[in-house]
Amino acid sequence: MTQTNDSKGPYIGIDISKDNLHVAFGSRGTVIEVKNTPEGIAGLIEQLQEARPQLIVMEPTGGYEIPLAAALAAAQLPIAVVNARQIRDFARAKGRLAKTDKIDAAVIAGFGEAFEPEPRPLKDEQTMEIDSLVRRRKQLQENQISENNRLRTALHKRERASLERHIEWLGQELKSVEKELQRLIKDSPIWREADKLLQSVPGVGRVLSMTLLAGLPELGKLGRSAIAALVGVAPFNCDSGKMRGERHIRGGRHDIRRALYSTTRAAVSLRYNSTLAEYYARLRAAGKPDKVAIVACMRKLLVILNAMVRTHSRWSTSA
């Protein structure tokens, strides 16, 4: 593998698939291929320890990355699992449009060199279990919506009966998943306390609380601007020369943003939360479009929740 003259080790990018790992030792260094098996990972760990990398960067791949990430963490090697969209945007900006596993690994290493992301610890076993159940809950809900839409247009008796049976089963399975989620949260003193803090906010229920706990472990650990940008509710300018375009949100964690939107919309429309409802009314009175005002309320709610978790304090109307 290529060695660096720098006293610091390389940034390493790993492209992960079900069967193989492509490992780039720097954006211009050697790229090797190893099997994504316990034996392959064990051999790779030895090579990475010898290389003494500054950081090992990888993308989430639907679970294929978990054995490798766990082994790297156990070996006390610095790792960061980076949003795949950020890496794709970086590749386009660099003009790296060709796509192979070796190229992808080098691009991931290049992303690490350019942006130097902070190492992010692997989620603990309980967090991953809750995360997977939150994901399963979302899948069941999406299936419910699809099947109900089909039921509305079904013309024949047997088709309708099949749809109705499946919808009933989906409802029962959804209740089972939610029950298990609540049990996991109650079994952990730390999770239980965080859940109580979040649900002390008027309008915040167990769905948003569970989604935040599982999908946003950074909550309470970042500043207000950083947490808003991470979720994707921080507006970005669209200006060029003398042109001043509208500000838009982009990127971030879609599941978190979707849950925040649902909670905020209900809190504002039904006045579950007078603080958010009044803030929304002021923005609309100032001429802000509905969507702009709602996103601003989403950001305000997120910032409030972030501060509450950081200070371990319950909801106050002065927030």
Tab-separated table of C-alpha atoms in Angstrom, residues 70-240:
chain	number	residue	atom	x	y	z
A	70	ALA	CA	-18.392	-2.761	15.307
A	71	ALA	CA	-15.001	-4.424	14.689
A	72	LEU	CA	-13.336	-1.066	14.032
A	73	ALA	CA	-14.814	0.387	17.217
A	74	ALA	CA	-13.678	-2.651	19.228
A	75	ALA	CA	-10.163	-2.141	17.841
A	76	GLN	CA	-10.369	1.523	18.933
A	77	LEU	CA	-9.888	2.782	15.375
A	78	PRO	CA	-11.455	6.188	14.543
A	79	ILE	CA	-14.531	5.845	12.322
A	80	ALA	CA	-17.167	8.127	10.832
A	81	VAL	CA	-20.290	6.886	9.057
A	82	VAL	CA	-21.114	9.741	6.674
A	83	ASN	CA	-24.384	10.556	4.914
A	84	ALA	CA	-24.239	9.023	1.419
A	85	ARG	CA	-25.774	12.105	-0.171
A	86	GLN	CA	-22.926	14.296	1.078
A	87	ILE	CA	-20.392	11.994	-0.555
A	88	ARG	CA	-22.336	11.887	-3.828
A	89	ASP	CA	-22.501	15.705	-3.870
A	90	PHE	CA	-18.755	15.809	-3.203
A	91	ALA	CA	-18.092	13.377	-6.069
A	92	ARG	CA	-20.143	15.501	-8.493
A	93	ALA	CA	-18.335	18.659	-7.385
A	94	LYS	CA	-15.011	16.932	-8.093
A	95	GLY	CA	-16.247	15.723	-11.479
A	96	ARG	CA	-15.965	12.058	-10.439
A	97	LEU	CA	-18.976	10.831	-12.390
A	98	ALA	CA	-17.680	7.337	-13.161
A	99	LYS	CA	-18.775	4.768	-10.600
A	100	THR	CA	-16.942	1.615	-9.576
A	101	ASP	CA	-16.286	0.206	-6.124
A	102	LYS	CA	-12.615	1.262	-6.294
A	103	ILE	CA	-13.505	4.787	-7.410
A	104	ASP	CA	-16.170	5.033	-4.705
A	105	ALA	CA	-13.654	4.051	-2.022
A	106	ALA	CA	-11.202	6.722	-3.242
A	107	VAL	CA	-13.974	9.340	-3.333
A	108	ILE	CA	-14.956	8.477	0.247
A	109	ALA	CA	-11.303	8.855	1.315
A	110	GLY	CA	-11.165	12.183	-0.532
A	111	PHE	CA	-14.266	13.360	1.296
A	112	GLY	CA	-12.492	12.637	4.584
A	113	GLU	CA	-9.401	14.567	3.480
A	114	ALA	CA	-11.444	17.572	2.348
A	115	PHE	CA	-13.916	17.871	5.214
A	116	GLU	CA	-12.185	16.090	8.111
A	117	PRO	CA	-15.450	14.882	9.708
A	118	GLU	CA	-15.472	14.215	13.421
A	119	PRO	CA	-15.269	10.563	14.479
A	120	ARG	CA	-18.726	9.366	15.448
A	121	PRO	CA	-19.079	6.447	17.853
A	122	LEU	CA	-21.143	3.447	16.837
A	123	LYS	CA	-24.631	3.318	18.273
A	124	ASP	CA	-24.972	0.949	21.199
A	125	GLU	CA	-26.979	-2.263	20.815
A	126	GLN	CA	-30.116	-0.846	22.415
A	127	THR	CA	-30.029	2.282	20.236
A	128	MET	CA	-29.681	0.158	17.092
A	129	GLU	CA	-32.604	-2.018	18.221
A	130	ILE	CA	-34.833	0.997	18.801
A	131	ASP	CA	-33.647	2.506	15.500
A	132	SER	CA	-34.613	-0.664	13.636
A	133	LEU	CA	-38.061	-0.732	15.257
A	134	VAL	CA	-38.667	2.932	14.401
A	135	ARG	CA	-37.707	2.089	10.813
A	136	ARG	CA	-40.048	-0.923	10.831
A	137	ARG	CA	-42.859	1.240	12.199
A	138	LYS	CA	-42.410	3.634	9.284
A	139	GLN	CA	-42.510	0.755	6.787
A	140	LEU	CA	-45.755	-0.576	8.256
A	141	GLN	CA	-47.342	2.881	8.150
A	142	GLU	CA	-46.347	3.336	4.501
A	143	ASN	CA	-47.827	-0.068	3.680
A	144	GLN	CA	-51.047	0.900	5.474
A	145	ILE	CA	-51.345	4.050	3.378
A	146	SER	CA	-50.695	2.144	0.131
A	147	GLU	CA	-53.205	-0.590	0.934
A	148	ASN	CA	-55.885	1.904	1.995
A	149	ASN	CA	-55.379	3.773	-1.276
A	150	ARG	CA	-55.823	0.507	-3.167
A	151	LEU	CA	-58.929	-0.326	-1.162
A	152	ARG	CA	-60.577	2.940	-2.243
A	153	THR	CA	-60.301	1.924	-5.911
A	154	ALA	CA	-60.861	-1.842	-5.553
A	155	LEU	CA	-63.906	-2.983	-7.524
A	156	HIS	CA	-64.241	-6.684	-6.801
A	157	LYS	CA	-65.265	-8.422	-3.606
A	158	ARG	CA	-62.297	-10.803	-3.329
A	159	GLU	CA	-59.802	-8.020	-3.949
A	160	ARG	CA	-61.426	-5.863	-1.269
A	161	ALA	CA	-61.496	-8.761	1.211
A	162	SER	CA	-57.774	-9.438	0.654
A	163	LEU	CA	-56.923	-5.778	1.145
A	164	GLU	CA	-59.029	-5.539	4.296
A	165	ARG	CA	-57.314	-8.616	5.799
A	166	HIS	CA	-53.890	-7.187	5.055
A	167	ILE	CA	-54.810	-3.767	6.469
A	168	GLU	CA	-56.037	-5.429	9.656
A	169	TRP	CA	-52.799	-7.426	9.947
A	170	LEU	CA	-50.715	-4.289	9.370
A	171	GLY	CA	-52.620	-2.531	12.165
A	172	GLN	CA	-51.978	-5.395	14.583
A	173	GLU	CA	-48.293	-5.538	13.644
A	174	LEU	CA	-47.979	-1.765	14.074
A	175	LYS	CA	-49.416	-1.999	17.583
A	176	SER	CA	-46.961	-4.795	18.390
A	177	VAL	CA	-43.970	-2.752	17.200
A	178	GLU	CA	-45.096	0.336	19.142
A	179	LYS	CA	-45.589	-1.755	22.281
A	180	GLU	CA	-42.063	-3.165	21.960
A	181	LEU	CA	-40.633	0.332	21.409
A	182	GLN	CA	-42.294	1.600	24.566
A	183	ARG	CA	-40.953	-1.393	26.510
A	184	LEU	CA	-37.378	-0.767	25.358
A	185	ILE	CA	-37.546	2.880	26.333
A	186	LYS	CA	-39.035	2.123	29.758
A	187	ASP	CA	-36.362	-0.519	30.440
A	188	SER	CA	-33.556	2.040	30.167
A	189	PRO	CA	-33.365	4.757	32.873
A	190	ILE	CA	-31.470	7.073	30.500
A	191	TRP	CA	-33.917	6.618	27.616
A	192	ARG	CA	-36.885	6.829	29.958
A	193	GLU	CA	-35.734	10.172	31.366
A	194	ALA	CA	-34.996	11.608	27.907
A	195	ASP	CA	-38.420	10.458	26.699
A	196	LYS	CA	-40.102	12.202	29.652
A	197	LEU	CA	-38.220	15.434	28.909
A	198	LEU	CA	-39.205	15.422	25.249
A	199	GLN	CA	-42.846	14.548	25.888
A	200	SER	CA	-43.133	17.316	28.480
A	201	VAL	CA	-43.382	19.708	25.504
A	202	PRO	CA	-47.029	20.297	24.546
A	203	GLY	CA	-47.713	18.615	21.221
A	204	VAL	CA	-44.709	16.271	21.344
A	205	GLY	CA	-45.872	12.674	21.587
A	206	ARG	CA	-44.238	9.290	21.670
A	207	VAL	CA	-43.757	9.103	17.882
A	208	LEU	CA	-41.533	12.190	17.642
A	209	SER	CA	-39.822	11.294	20.903
A	210	MET	CA	-38.969	7.758	19.725
A	211	THR	CA	-37.829	9.043	16.332
A	212	LEU	CA	-35.504	11.621	17.898
A	213	LEU	CA	-34.090	9.211	20.476
A	214	ALA	CA	-33.319	6.565	17.867
A	215	GLY	CA	-32.334	8.707	14.904
A	216	LEU	CA	-30.710	11.782	16.413
A	217	PRO	CA	-28.183	10.760	19.090
A	218	GLU	CA	-26.541	14.186	18.633
A	219	LEU	CA	-29.565	15.856	20.289
A	220	GLY	CA	-28.338	17.877	23.262
A	221	LYS	CA	-24.695	17.593	22.190
A	222	LEU	CA	-24.591	20.237	19.423
A	223	GLY	CA	-25.314	23.958	19.249
A	224	ARG	CA	-28.552	25.311	17.828
A	225	SER	CA	-27.186	26.055	14.340
A	226	ALA	CA	-25.388	22.719	14.055
A	227	ILE	CA	-28.398	20.635	15.126
A	228	ALA	CA	-30.679	22.531	12.695
A	229	ALA	CA	-28.234	21.959	9.829
A	230	LEU	CA	-27.830	18.280	10.728
A	231	VAL	CA	-31.593	17.657	10.571
A	232	GLY	CA	-31.994	19.828	7.476
A	233	VAL	CA	-34.144	22.677	8.795
A	234	ALA	CA	-31.493	25.389	8.466
A	235	PRO	CA	-32.223	27.501	5.352
A	236	PHE	CA	-29.433	28.025	2.807
A	237	ASN	CA	-29.115	31.145	0.677
A	238	CYS	CA	-29.562	30.924	-3.078
A	239	ASP	CA	-27.792	34.132	-4.107
A	240	SER	CA	-25.575	34.950	-7.065
